[in-house]
C-alpha cells in the first residue's frame, strides 16, 4: 500500500482558509490572514532565494505550512531571480494564485516573470524607491494594486547592513513586521548562517533586519497582512521534491544510483553523492544518460535496488535501456523531473508533457508503471512505492515529477520511516535453485529472480526474446507467450485503488481530474468548488500507467461533465485515458504549456461554468412522466 | 579480481564453464577458439561460475556469455561496459567479464571505453576484433581497413580504421594485450592474466570471421604472420614503447601483453568501499537520511 | 497526393482466384490453379532462397504475380532457411495462408518454421526420400496432407548435377513440371547466374533441372497444380521493400543518407551506398544511430533532403534527435523496418509493435507524421509521400515498414517516376530575406526556411524554445504559441483522404481495419468476405499519425461491429484510434505478436462470426412498430 | 575549408561576425574571450557569415553560435559533431565550425570524436575546456582533476580526468592545438590556423569558469603559467613529440599548435566528390535508379 498522506479518500480537509480572513484574537475586529502569497524578484546577486528560504523556515518553525517555489532566468549568475512563498495556517498543496504581497527589488527583473508573479487588485506592492518610479506609475499594465509602497530598501541596506548585499535582509525585516512572522527565527537563522563570518557581519545583518522591521511597524498596511496563528502547530519537516526523492530511495533500500546531470533533476544525484555512501551504496556520475541507466540495469542484475534520474532529453536517451530492463525483467526506478519540451525546451521550468513518452517510448509491446507525486512531500511515498513496484513486478518504474515539484520547498509532516512497508524482489527458494528456470511461466507472470553470487541461479539475461530458461529464441509462439507473461503480470497493479486520490460525493455529476504538480491546484479548486456548492468529485491518479480501467469507470459512472487539468499542450492524460476507458463526452480539458500558471481559482471558475452548462442542459431536457 | 573464492583452484576444469547451449556461430568462426580460451582461463583462475558475471552487447561475438555457465548478460549493442560497471560496483566481489565485437566496442560503444578505463573498475574486457560486422552480415566495422568493399561500402571505405590498442593506451588503461585463437595457449594465458590484473584489463582478440572476413585475417594467415611481443623482448612496463608497437595495428600482428602497469592504481570500487567504510559510522539506520529535513530551532 | 495503387476507393478487384480453381482451357475438365502457395525449407547451404527467387523471376517473366517471403534461423551460415512463394494469375497482396505445395529438404529444418510454413489437408507434401521416413510417417502432427510424395532429391542431384548442391535445382525442375511454369525462364536464369563458372557447370545444372522436370512429369499429382494463364500478362518489376524504399528516396530527391546497420533495415543503406553517389548524394555509415540521424539533421539544416533507416533498437536511440528535428522544424525521413520487440527482440522477424513509439517517443508536446506501406510495392509511393510531407511541414516523418514488407520480394507494376509529384520545402523569397524571421508566426504555422549559403537567411536553429527569430526564450507565453504553431501546422494533413484506402458499401454495418504488412491480408480477407456475402467495409490508413478524426468518424458512422487486425500484442492501432475517435464498442481486435501468421481465411472467418453475432443481436432486439 | 569566397578578405572585420544577442554568460567568463577570438579569426579568413555554419551542443560554451552572425545551430548535448558532419557532407562549400564544452565533447559526446577524426571531415572543433559543468551549475566534468569536490562529488572525484589532447592525437587528428583567452592573440591565431587547415582541426581552449572553476584555472593564473609551444621550439610536424607534450595536460599549460600534419590526407568530402563525379555519368535522371527492378528476359 502506498504510504502517504492522500490515500483513498483521506484527502485533507478543505483549506477553509483560502482567501478567507479570520479575526484577530488579540484585537478583535481586525481581520487576520490565514493564507498569504508573497512574491519577490530581483537580480541573481540579490539573495532572493535565500530570503525566501529564511522566511519559509521561520514560518515552519512557528508551525505554519508553506510552499516555496523558485524561478530563475537562464543565466547562471547575475540574471533575474524570484521566489513565491505561500504561508498558510493549514496544509497547502499549491503555490496559490495572485500575490498578496509583491516585492520588486527592481522592475526589469520583476517583469521578466510575467504571469509567474501575478499582481492583482488585492495585491500590496512593495518596491525599492531607488527605481525612481512614482507609486502610481509602476510598470504594471492593466492592474491597480490594493496598495503600492515604495521603500528605500537599498538605502536602508547600505546605511544599516553596510552594503546593498543586505537588501534581502531588509526585506526579511519588512515581511516579518507586516506578517508578524519569525522575528526570533529569522534572526536566529541569520546568526547561524553567518556564524563563521564573525560578529561584526552578524551585527550588521541584525541591524538591517531591524531597520526593515521598524519601517514596517511605522508604515502599517492598508490591507492588514498579519498572519493568524497556525491551526495545529506541530513539528514540521521542510523538504524539497528532489532531495526527498533521493532520501526516500535510501529508505527504500536503494544501493546504487547512476546518472548524468541535467536540470531540473540534478539535486537527486547531488544528494545521493553526499549521502548514499553512508548506507553502503554507490553513486556513479556516468559519461551520459545511456551509461547511467546502463549501470543501473547492471546493478539491478547484480541484485541491488537501483535508480537513475533525469529530465526529458535524458529520458529520450534512456529509451533503449528501459526497453532492455522490461524484457530482461529487471527492477529499476527512473525519475523524470520534467521540464518544458520538446528537446532542450525550457530547462528551468516545469511541464507535464512527458506522459506519452513515459508510457510509450519503448519499441515493442511493453508496459511499465508510471507514477506521479502530487507535491514535494508526496515524493516520499511515491518513491517508496516506485521501488516496491519495481521489485515486485521486476520492471522499470518511471516517476514523473517536474521542476515545480522537484525544486520547490514545502513544509511537511514529520515522516515516520518505520511505518513504511518495503517490498523485496522474490528470490528463488533453495528448492527452486535446484532446477532454476529464470523466466518460468507462473500464474502471476512473475518468476523468482536470482542474481550473480547465488549458487544454482546462473542464467542468461538478455534483450533477445528468450524461452523460460533464458535461451534465445525466434519462435513466434514463445514470443507470444512471453509477451503475454510480461504484460499480464501488471493486472493486479490495475486493481490498486490506494494509488488514487478520490474525493467528493460518489454520485456527483461533475468530475475533476488532475495529476502531478497540477493536482495540488486541482485539489484546492475542488474544495473551493465544494464551498461554492458545486456537486463535484475529484480523481487524482498517482498511478498513471497502466491505466486502471475500473477505477475510472467507477468514477465516471455518475459523471456527465467534467474537467481534466494538466500542464501540457496536448491534454496528454485526457488522451491516455481515452485509450482504455470510455471517457464521458462532457469532459473538457484545461491544458496549458509549461510555465503558464494554472490557479485554483481559475480551475474552480471553469468548474462553475461547466456546472452551469450542465444545469442549463438539464432544464432543457423535456421532463419525464 | 578482488577476492578469490575459498574453493581450491584445482577443483575446476574448462568444462565446468561450458554451458549446454550449442553455439550458432558459422563453422570455423574464430569465436569458437575465444570461448575455449576463456573456459581455460577461468578454470585456471578457479572462481565458481556463479560468482562470475559475463556481460556482452550484441553481435556474433556477443553471444559468448550464453556459452558459459557464468551468470550471463547478452545486453544491447554497444552497452556492455556501462552494465558491467554497474554490476561490479554493486557487488565488487564478483569476477566481471565483458566481451563483444569491434563494432560493439569501438563504434556504437566507443564512447564508454575511455570512462571505464579512467574509473579503473576491475573488469576484463575482451574484444573479438574481426574487422567486420558479422551478425548483420558483413558491413564495414570501425576496424575495417581503408578501401574495403563490403555490402555497406560497395565502392570502398573512405575512412581510416580505429586503432583499439592505441586508443586504450591513450585512455590510460593499465593492462592492454592482444591475442588470437591462432595461438590458443597464448590467448588463454593473456585472458587469465587480464582477469588476474587488479584493475581494468583490455584484450583485443584477432578472431577471424570466416564468412565475411578477408583471406589475410584467417587463422592460417595469422599463424604465419604473428609475432609474440615476448619474442621482440618488449618490456610491458614501458607505456611509450607499447604505444609505439600499437601504432602497427592493422599492419603487424603482435600478440601478448603490450602494457601492464608496474604499480596498479586504485580501483573505483576500492575507493568506493573506503568511502563507505569511512562514512558508515555516521548513521545508524536508513531512516537517518531523513534528518536533513528536520527543522531544529536555530 | 499519394501516387500509388490503392488510393481512395481504387482498391484492386477481388482476387477472385483465391482458393478457387478455374478450368484448364487445353484439357477441359481438368481444373487449373490461379493461386498457389509453395513453401520450402532446408539448411542454409541448400540455396533455398535462390531457388525461390528463380521461381518468382520465372513466373514474373511469364506475367504472373507473386510474393516471396524469406525466413531464416538466427545463424549467419548453415542454419535453417526457408521461403514461401505465392504465385497468382492476378494481383496478390499477402503471402497467403496454408501451403499448396510444401517441400522439405530435411524435416528438422522444416519443422523449425512451425506456423510459418503451415501444412493443411489440401497440401501436397514433397520431401527428400533420403530422410528415410515413410510417407505415412512424416513428422507433422495432427494433419493429413492431401498427398505425400518422397522424391530422391539428393540422389538425383548427385547423379545429374554432380553434387548435393544441385538439390535446389532439382526442386526447381519439380516445381516447373508440376506447376507448368518457367521451363525456359528458369534454365535461362540458371545460365545467366552461372555464366562465369563455365559450360560444364551450366550443363550439370541443366541436367539436374531436367531430371526434376522429368520426375514431375512421370509422377503427376493427385491434386493437379498446373497454373492457369495469368489474367493480363504485362511487363513486371520485381521489387523488395527495402530496396524500393531506397530507390524512391533517390527519386524523391534525397541527397543524404546517414545510418547504422541493423536487421532488417540494412538493405536500405546498402542500396544507397551503391547508388546515391550517381545522383550527387552521399551515404554515411555512422558510428551509431544517434550520429546517423544527427548527420541527417545536419544535412537537412544545410538544405538537403535526407533520410535515415533503422529498426526498433535504433529508433529508441534516435528519439532525442527526432525531438530536436521537431522543435527546430527540420524535414527528414526516418524509416523503421520493424522487427519483433521489445529490445533486441527477434531481429529477423517482422512485427507491428512500434506504433506507440513512432507516435509518442519524443518528450514534450510533439506531433510527427507516421506512414505505413501496405506492401513492398507500396514502399514507393509511401516513401515519396514521406519526403513530401517532411519538406512541406518541416518535420521528421516516420515510415513504419516491417521485416515482412521490407525484405519480401514482389512482382509490381512498372513504376512511372515521371508521374510522381515532388514537393520542395518553402524557401524565403528575396523580399522575405531582407528581414528574415525564421520561425515567423504564419497562418499555416509553416514558416519559410533558409539554409546556410543563403544570404540574409542567417538564423540560429536550436532545440531550446525560441522566439520567432530563433533567439532562446524561457517565456511561457512564447512557449505556448510556439507549441501551438508546431502542432497546428498538421491540421491540413488530417484532411488528406488520399492517404487512406477505403472500400466497400458506405452503409455496411461491419468494419475491417488494418495497416502495414497485415493490410494486404486484411484486403484479401475483405474480398473473401464480400464473396461470402458479408456487408463489410474496409479502412486501411497509410497515415497512422496524426489520427484523422474525420476519416474514421465517417467510416464508423454506419458501423456496429468490426475488427482491427494487426501484428502486435497490445492492439496498438486500435488503442491509438480510441485516443482521438469514438470507436464503436463492437469493434474487436485480432492482434498477434510477431511471426505468428495471420491469414486471409482466418480474418474472413472472424468477420463471419462477428457478422453472425450482429445478426443474432438484431433479431433479439424487439421489433419496432 | 575547401573554397574561399570570391569576396576580398579585407572586406570583413570582427564585428561583422558579432550578432545582436547579448551573451548571458557570467561576467568574467572565459567564453567571452573565445567568441572574440573567433570573430577575429573569421574576419581574417574572410568568409561571409552566410557561408559559415556554426554548430554546438548544450552548455554555457555551446551558446556561442548565437553570438555570431553565422548560420548557427545550438543543438543537443554532445551531438554537435554528427550534425556538423552532416552539414559539411551535404554542402562541402560551407565553412563549418563546431564548438562546445568539455562535458559536451568528452563525456556525452566522447563517442563521436574519434569517428569525425578518422573520416577527416574538414571541420574546426573548438572545445571550451573549463574542467567543470557550467550550465548545470558545477558538477564534475570529464576533465576535472582527481579528488575535486563539487556538487556532484561532495567527497571528491574518484576517477582520473580524460586528456583531450592525447585522445585526439591517438585518434589520428591532423591538426591539434591548445589556446586560452589569457592570450587573445595566440588564441585568435590558432583558431584561424585551424579553420585554414584542410581537414579536421581540434582546438582545446582553457576557458575558465569564473563561477564554478578553481583559482588556478583563472585567466590571471593562466597568464602566469602558460608556455607557448613555440617558446619550447616544438616541431608541430612531430606527432610523437606532440603526444609526449600532450601527456602533461592538466599539469602544464602549453599553448599553440601541438601537431599539424605535414601532408594533409584526403578529406571524406573530397573522396565523396570524386566518387560522385566518377559515378554520375552512369545515369541520366533520378528515375534511372528504378532500372534495377526491371525484369529483362534473360
Ligand atoms: C542499437 C542497435 N543498433 C544496431 C544493431 C544491429 N547490430 C547488431 S550486432 C551489430 C554489429 C556487429 O558487429 P560487431 O560488433 O563487430 O560483432 P560481430 O558480429 O562482428 O562479432 C549491429 C550493427 C543492434 N542490434 N542494436
Ligand atoms: C541529453 C542531455 N543531458 C544532459 C543535459 C544537461 N546538460 C546541459 S549542459 C551540460 C554540461 C555542461 O558542461 P560542459 O559541456 O562542460 O559545458 P559548459 O557549460 O561547462 O560550458 C549538461 C550535463 C542536457 N541538456 N541534455
Ligand atoms: S558471421 Fe563471421 S563472426 Fe559471425 S559467426 Fe559467422 S564467422 Fe563468426
Ligand atoms: S557558469 Fe561558468 S562557464 Fe557558465 S557562463 Fe558562468 S562562468 Fe561561464
Ligand atoms: Mg566484428
Ligand atoms: Mg565545461
PDB file of N, CA and C and ligand atoms in Angstrom, chain A residues 76 260-263 266 285 288-289 310-315 317 339 344 347, chain C residues 320, chain D residues 25 29 31 57-63 76-79 100-108 127-137 139-143 207 209, ligand 2:
ATOM      1  N   UNK A  76      23.425  31.791 -15.464  1.00  0.00           N
ATOM      2  CA  UNK A  76      23.948  31.069 -14.315  1.00  0.00           C
ATOM      3  C   UNK A  76      24.154  32.045 -13.171  1.00  0.00           C
ATOM      4  N   UNK A 260      23.367  11.168 -14.921  1.00  0.00           N
ATOM      5  CA  UNK A 260      24.113  12.215 -15.594  1.00  0.00           C
ATOM      6  C   UNK A 260      23.401  13.522 -15.266  1.00  0.00           C
ATOM      7  N   UNK A 261      24.146  14.587 -14.952  1.00  0.00           N
ATOM      8  CA  UNK A 261      23.488  15.817 -14.506  1.00  0.00           C
ATOM      9  C   UNK A 261      22.539  16.385 -15.558  1.00  0.00           C
ATOM     10  N   UNK A 262      21.426  16.849 -15.140  1.00  0.00           N
ATOM     11  CA  UNK A 262      20.544  17.603 -16.034  1.00  0.00           C
ATOM     12  C   UNK A 262      19.524  18.354 -15.183  1.00  0.00           C
ATOM     13  N   UNK A 263      19.328  19.595 -15.535  1.00  0.00           N
ATOM     14  CA  UNK A 263      18.348  20.444 -14.883  1.00  0.00           C
ATOM     15  C   UNK A 263      16.962  19.986 -15.308  1.00  0.00           C
ATOM     16  N   UNK A 266      19.158  17.409 -11.183  1.00  0.00           N
ATOM     17  CA  UNK A 266      20.500  17.103 -10.672  1.00  0.00           C
ATOM     18  C   UNK A 266      20.577  16.980  -9.155  1.00  0.00           C
ATOM     19  N   UNK A 285      28.483   9.097 -11.310  1.00  0.00           N
ATOM     20  CA  UNK A 285      28.177  10.096 -12.346  1.00  0.00           C
ATOM     21  C   UNK A 285      28.724   9.524 -13.637  1.00  0.00           C
ATOM     22  N   UNK A 288      27.194   9.610 -19.700  1.00  0.00           N
ATOM     23  CA  UNK A 288      25.978  10.090 -20.355  1.00  0.00           C
ATOM     24  C   UNK A 288      24.785   9.346 -19.753  1.00  0.00           C
ATOM     25  N   UNK A 289      23.603   9.652 -20.233  1.00  0.00           N
ATOM     26  CA  UNK A 289      22.407   9.039 -19.656  1.00  0.00           C
ATOM     27  C   UNK A 289      22.311   7.563 -19.974  1.00  0.00           C
ATOM     28  N   UNK A 310      16.636  11.908 -14.267  1.00  0.00           N
ATOM     29  CA  UNK A 310      16.989  12.748 -15.397  1.00  0.00           C
ATOM     30  C   UNK A 310      15.835  13.681 -15.719  1.00  0.00           C
ATOM     31  N   UNK A 311      15.915  14.336 -16.881  1.00  0.00           N
ATOM     32  CA  UNK A 311      14.798  15.114 -17.399  1.00  0.00           C
ATOM     33  C   UNK A 311      14.639  14.755 -18.882  1.00  0.00           C
ATOM     34  N   UNK A 312      13.681  15.367 -19.562  1.00  0.00           N
ATOM     35  CA  UNK A 312      13.290  14.970 -20.916  1.00  0.00           C
ATOM     36  C   UNK A 312      14.382  14.457 -21.852  1.00  0.00           C
ATOM     37  N   UNK A 313      15.405  15.281 -22.161  1.00  0.00           N
ATOM     38  CA  UNK A 313      16.412  14.809 -23.116  1.00  0.00           C
ATOM     39  C   UNK A 313      17.077  13.516 -22.647  1.00  0.00           C
ATOM     40  N   UNK A 314      17.308  13.421 -21.358  1.00  0.00           N
ATOM     41  CA  UNK A 314      17.893  12.201 -20.823  1.00  0.00           C
ATOM     42  C   UNK A 314      16.947  11.021 -20.934  1.00  0.00           C
ATOM     43  N   UNK A 315      15.662  11.266 -20.730  1.00  0.00           N
ATOM     44  CA  UNK A 315      14.679  10.188 -20.888  1.00  0.00           C
ATOM     45  C   UNK A 315      14.724   9.647 -22.307  1.00  0.00           C
ATOM     46  N   UNK A 317      17.185   9.534 -24.261  1.00  0.00           N
ATOM     47  CA  UNK A 317      18.375   8.715 -24.453  1.00  0.00           C
ATOM     48  C   UNK A 317      18.285   7.377 -23.721  1.00  0.00           C
ATOM     49  N   UNK A 339      10.592  19.036 -17.553  1.00  0.00           N
ATOM     50  CA  UNK A 339      10.765  20.465 -17.827  1.00  0.00           C
ATOM     51  C   UNK A 339      10.070  20.763 -19.134  1.00  0.00           C
ATOM     52  N   UNK A 344      15.570  20.327 -25.944  1.00  0.00           N
ATOM     53  CA  UNK A 344      16.128  21.027 -24.791  1.00  0.00           C
ATOM     54  C   UNK A 344      15.065  21.907 -24.142  1.00  0.00           C
ATOM     55  N   UNK A 347      14.720  24.390 -19.888  1.00  0.00           N
ATOM     56  CA  UNK A 347      15.285  23.526 -18.846  1.00  0.00           C
ATOM     57  C   UNK A 347      14.901  23.911 -17.431  1.00  0.00           C
TER      58      UNK A 347
ATOM     59  N   UNK C 320      15.976  11.254 -29.177  1.00  0.00           N
ATOM     60  CA  UNK C 320      16.305  12.635 -28.832  1.00  0.00           C
ATOM     61  C   UNK C 320      16.471  13.505 -30.080  1.00  0.00           C
TER      62      UNK C 320
ATOM     63  N   UNK D  25      26.460  34.922 -20.448  1.00  0.00           N
ATOM     64  CA  UNK D  25      27.484  34.310 -19.611  1.00  0.00           C
ATOM     65  C   UNK D  25      27.724  35.159 -18.354  1.00  0.00           C
ATOM     66  N   UNK D  29      33.429  35.371 -17.530  1.00  0.00           N
ATOM     67  CA  UNK D  29      33.541  34.010 -18.085  1.00  0.00           C
ATOM     68  C   UNK D  29      34.544  33.991 -19.227  1.00  0.00           C
ATOM     69  N   UNK D  31      34.535  32.379 -21.827  1.00  0.00           N
ATOM     70  CA  UNK D  31      33.947  32.229 -23.151  1.00  0.00           C
ATOM     71  C   UNK D  31      33.809  33.558 -23.890  1.00  0.00           C
ATOM     72  N   UNK D  57      26.678  22.022 -29.082  1.00  0.00           N
ATOM     73  CA  UNK D  57      25.790  21.142 -28.331  1.00  0.00           C
ATOM     74  C   UNK D  57      24.999  21.945 -27.321  1.00  0.00           C
ATOM     75  N   UNK D  58      25.067  21.556 -26.062  1.00  0.00           N
ATOM     76  CA  UNK D  58      24.410  22.304 -24.983  1.00  0.00           C
ATOM     77  C   UNK D  58      25.420  22.504 -23.860  1.00  0.00           C
ATOM     78  N   UNK D  59      25.396  23.685 -23.294  1.00  0.00           N
ATOM     79  CA  UNK D  59      26.312  24.065 -22.231  1.00  0.00           C
ATOM     80  C   UNK D  59      26.477  25.574 -22.299  1.00  0.00           C
ATOM     81  N   UNK D  60      27.109  26.151 -21.305  1.00  0.00           N
ATOM     82  CA  UNK D  60      27.356  27.591 -21.379  1.00  0.00           C
ATOM     83  C   UNK D  60      28.102  27.900 -22.670  1.00  0.00           C
ATOM     84  N   UNK D  61      29.179  27.164 -22.893  1.00  0.00           N
ATOM     85  CA  UNK D  61      30.015  27.354 -24.066  1.00  0.00           C
ATOM     86  C   UNK D  61      29.230  27.161 -25.363  1.00  0.00           C
ATOM     87  N   UNK D  62      28.271  26.251 -25.331  1.00  0.00           N
ATOM     88  CA  UNK D  62      27.537  25.941 -26.556  1.00  0.00           C
ATOM     89  C   UNK D  62      26.582  27.053 -26.973  1.00  0.00           C
ATOM     90  N   UNK D  63      26.488  28.090 -26.162  1.00  0.00           N
ATOM     91  CA  UNK D  63      25.661  29.235 -26.568  1.00  0.00           C
ATOM     92  C   UNK D  63      26.347  30.044 -27.646  1.00  0.00           C
ATOM     93  N   UNK D  76      21.727  19.618 -29.503  1.00  0.00           N
ATOM     94  CA  UNK D  76      21.517  18.910 -28.239  1.00  0.00           C
ATOM     95  C   UNK D  76      22.863  18.493 -27.660  1.00  0.00           C
ATOM     96  N   UNK D  77      22.839  18.162 -26.403  1.00  0.00           N
ATOM     97  CA  UNK D  77      24.061  17.931 -25.637  1.00  0.00           C
ATOM     98  C   UNK D  77      24.900  16.790 -26.231  1.00  0.00           C
ATOM     99  N   UNK D  78      26.101  17.115 -26.649  1.00  0.00           N
ATOM    100  CA  UNK D  78      27.036  16.078 -27.071  1.00  0.00           C
ATOM    101  C   UNK D  78      26.987  15.689 -28.529  1.00  0.00           C
ATOM    102  N   UNK D  79      26.135  16.299 -29.314  1.00  0.00           N
ATOM    103  CA  UNK D  79      25.949  15.815 -30.682  1.00  0.00           C
ATOM    104  C   UNK D  79      26.329  16.831 -31.751  1.00  0.00           C
ATOM    105  N   UNK D 100      31.861  23.615 -28.189  1.00  0.00           N
ATOM    106  CA  UNK D 100      31.110  23.168 -27.029  1.00  0.00           C
ATOM    107  C   UNK D 100      32.014  23.019 -25.827  1.00  0.00           C
ATOM    108  N   UNK D 101      31.470  22.429 -24.789  1.00  0.00           N
ATOM    109  CA  UNK D 101      32.216  22.306 -23.543  1.00  0.00           C
ATOM    110  C   UNK D 101      32.980  20.999 -23.442  1.00  0.00           C
ATOM    111  N   UNK D 102      33.709  20.880 -22.346  1.00  0.00           N
ATOM    112  CA  UNK D 102      34.463  19.655 -22.087  1.00  0.00           C
ATOM    113  C   UNK D 102      33.519  18.472 -21.829  1.00  0.00           C
ATOM    114  N   UNK D 103      32.398  18.744 -21.173  1.00  0.00           N
ATOM    115  CA  UNK D 103      31.433  17.679 -20.952  1.00  0.00           C
ATOM    116  C   UNK D 103      30.745  17.296 -22.253  1.00  0.00           C
ATOM    117  N   UNK D 104      30.344  18.296 -22.984  1.00  0.00           N
ATOM    118  CA  UNK D 104      29.680  18.096 -24.269  1.00  0.00           C
ATOM    119  C   UNK D 104      30.555  17.261 -25.204  1.00  0.00           C
ATOM    120  N   UNK D 105      31.841  17.573 -25.207  1.00  0.00           N
ATOM    121  CA  UNK D 105      32.735  16.942 -26.164  1.00  0.00           C
ATOM    122  C   UNK D 105      33.329  15.631 -25.702  1.00  0.00           C
ATOM    123  N   UNK D 106      33.650  15.519 -24.408  1.00  0.00           N
ATOM    124  CA  UNK D 106      34.394  14.335 -23.983  1.00  0.00           C
ATOM    125  C   UNK D 106      33.655  13.445 -22.993  1.00  0.00           C
ATOM    126  N   UNK D 107      32.466  13.860 -22.584  1.00  0.00           N
ATOM    127  CA  UNK D 107      31.668  12.948 -21.779  1.00  0.00           C
ATOM    128  C   UNK D 107      30.570  12.400 -22.684  1.00  0.00           C
ATOM    129  N   UNK D 108      29.443  13.091 -22.768  1.00  0.00           N
ATOM    130  CA  UNK D 108      28.325  12.553 -23.552  1.00  0.00           C
ATOM    131  C   UNK D 108      28.653  12.455 -25.035  1.00  0.00           C
ATOM    132  N   UNK D 127      36.873  23.181 -28.346  1.00  0.00           N
ATOM    133  CA  UNK D 127      36.316  22.788 -27.050  1.00  0.00           C
ATOM    134  C   UNK D 127      36.702  23.836 -26.006  1.00  0.00           C
ATOM    135  N   UNK D 128      35.688  24.402 -25.360  1.00  0.00           N
ATOM    136  CA  UNK D 128      35.942  25.328 -24.258  1.00  0.00           C
ATOM    137  C   UNK D 128      36.023  24.503 -22.981  1.00  0.00           C
ATOM    138  N   UNK D 129      37.250  24.212 -22.623  1.00  0.00           N
ATOM    139  CA  UNK D 129      37.531  23.249 -21.566  1.00  0.00           C
ATOM    140  C   UNK D 129      37.708  24.001 -20.248  1.00  0.00           C
ATOM    141  N   UNK D 130      36.656  23.991 -19.423  1.00  0.00           N
ATOM    142  CA  UNK D 130      36.734  24.685 -18.137  1.00  0.00           C
ATOM    143  C   UNK D 130      36.764  23.703 -16.972  1.00  0.00           C
ATOM    144  N   UNK D 131      36.921  22.428 -17.295  1.00  0.00           N
ATOM    145  CA  UNK D 131      37.053  21.386 -16.270  1.00  0.00           C
ATOM    146  C   UNK D 131      35.873  21.340 -15.302  1.00  0.00           C
ATOM    147  N   UNK D 132      34.721  21.733 -15.811  1.00  0.00           N
ATOM    148  CA  UNK D 132      33.533  21.748 -14.937  1.00  0.00           C
ATOM    149  C   UNK D 132      32.283  21.787 -15.811  1.00  0.00           C
ATOM    150  N   UNK D 133      31.153  21.391 -15.260  1.00  0.00           N
ATOM    151  CA  UNK D 133      29.872  21.597 -15.924  1.00  0.00           C
ATOM    152  C   UNK D 133      29.351  22.955 -15.487  1.00  0.00           C
ATOM    153  N   UNK D 134      29.436  23.924 -16.386  1.00  0.00           N
ATOM    154  CA  UNK D 134      28.999  25.267 -16.034  1.00  0.00           C
ATOM    155  C   UNK D 134      27.480  25.380 -16.027  1.00  0.00           C
ATOM    156  N   UNK D 135      26.874  25.042 -17.154  1.00  0.00           N
ATOM    157  CA  UNK D 135      25.444  25.309 -17.327  1.00  0.00           C
ATOM    158  C   UNK D 135      24.586  24.630 -16.263  1.00  0.00           C
ATOM    159  N   UNK D 136      24.952  23.435 -15.884  1.00  0.00           N
ATOM    160  CA  UNK D 136      24.137  22.712 -14.908  1.00  0.00           C
ATOM    161  C   UNK D 136      24.599  22.975 -13.476  1.00  0.00           C
ATOM    162  N   UNK D 137      25.458  23.977 -13.325  1.00  0.00           N
ATOM    163  CA  UNK D 137      25.812  24.523 -12.018  1.00  0.00           C
ATOM    164  C   UNK D 137      26.813  23.720 -11.216  1.00  0.00           C
ATOM    165  N   UNK D 139      28.835  20.573 -11.665  1.00  0.00           N
ATOM    166  CA  UNK D 139      29.196  19.170 -11.425  1.00  0.00           C
ATOM    167  C   UNK D 139      30.574  18.854 -12.022  1.00  0.00           C
ATOM    168  N   UNK D 140      31.073  17.668 -11.671  1.00  0.00           N
ATOM    169  CA  UNK D 140      32.313  17.143 -12.248  1.00  0.00           C
ATOM    170  C   UNK D 140      32.210  17.113 -13.759  1.00  0.00           C
ATOM    171  N   UNK D 141      33.282  17.470 -14.420  1.00  0.00           N
ATOM    172  CA  UNK D 141      33.352  17.246 -15.859  1.00  0.00           C
ATOM    173  C   UNK D 141      34.410  16.178 -16.095  1.00  0.00           C
ATOM    174  N   UNK D 142      34.476  15.630 -17.314  1.00  0.00           N
ATOM    175  CA  UNK D 142      35.465  14.571 -17.536  1.00  0.00           C
ATOM    176  C   UNK D 142      36.901  15.068 -17.408  1.00  0.00           C
ATOM    177  N   UNK D 143      37.101  16.386 -17.526  1.00  0.00           N
ATOM    178  CA  UNK D 143      38.461  16.894 -17.374  1.00  0.00           C
ATOM    179  C   UNK D 143      38.740  17.413 -15.964  1.00  0.00           C
ATOM    180  N   UNK D 207      39.259  27.735 -21.105  1.00  0.00           N
ATOM    181  CA  UNK D 207      38.366  28.880 -20.927  1.00  0.00           C
ATOM    182  C   UNK D 207      37.776  28.832 -19.520  1.00  0.00           C
ATOM    183  N   UNK D 209      35.869  28.964 -16.023  1.00  0.00           N
ATOM    184  CA  UNK D 209      34.536  29.196 -15.472  1.00  0.00           C
ATOM    185  C   UNK D 209      34.735  29.960 -14.173  1.00  0.00           C
TER     186      UNK D 209
HETATM  187  C1  LIG E   2      20.935  14.801 -23.069  1.00  0.00           C
HETATM  188  C2  LIG E   2      21.259  15.840 -22.089  1.00  0.00           C
HETATM  189  N1  LIG E   2      21.858  15.506 -20.948  1.00  0.00           N
HETATM  190  C3  LIG E   2      22.172  16.445 -20.046  1.00  0.00           C
HETATM  191  C4  LIG E   2      21.871  17.741 -20.276  1.00  0.00           C
HETATM  192  C5  LIG E   2      22.193  18.768 -19.221  1.00  0.00           C
HETATM  193  N2  LIG E   2      23.406  19.486 -19.524  1.00  0.00           N
HETATM  194  C6  LIG E   2      23.380  20.604 -20.250  1.00  0.00           C
HETATM  195  S1  LIG E   2      24.900  21.274 -20.480  1.00  0.00           S
HETATM  196  C7  LIG E   2      25.620  20.058 -19.562  1.00  0.00           C
HETATM  197  C8  LIG E   2      27.086  20.030 -19.307  1.00  0.00           C
HETATM  198  C9  LIG E   2      27.715  21.342 -19.361  1.00  0.00           C
HETATM  199  O1  LIG E   2      29.093  21.210 -19.249  1.00  0.00           O
HETATM  200  P1  LIG E   2      30.054  21.463 -20.452  1.00  0.00           P
HETATM  201  O2  LIG E   2      29.692  20.631 -21.630  1.00  0.00           O
HETATM  202  O3  LIG E   2      31.455  21.297 -19.946  1.00  0.00           O
HETATM  203  O4  LIG E   2      29.772  22.961 -20.882  1.00  0.00           O
HETATM  204  P2  LIG E   2      29.946  24.282 -20.005  1.00  0.00           P
HETATM  205  O5  LIG E   2      28.608  24.641 -19.506  1.00  0.00           O
HETATM  206  O6  LIG E   2      30.926  23.971 -18.908  1.00  0.00           O
HETATM  207  O7  LIG E   2      30.473  25.267 -20.980  1.00  0.00           O
HETATM  208  C10 LIG E   2      24.678  19.166 -19.111  1.00  0.00           C
HETATM  209  C11 LIG E   2      25.008  17.998 -18.287  1.00  0.00           C
HETATM  210  C12 LIG E   2      21.227  18.063 -21.471  1.00  0.00           C
HETATM  211  N3  LIG E   2      20.882  19.308 -21.792  1.00  0.00           N
HETATM  212  N4  LIG E   2      20.944  17.096 -22.351  1.00  0.00           N
END
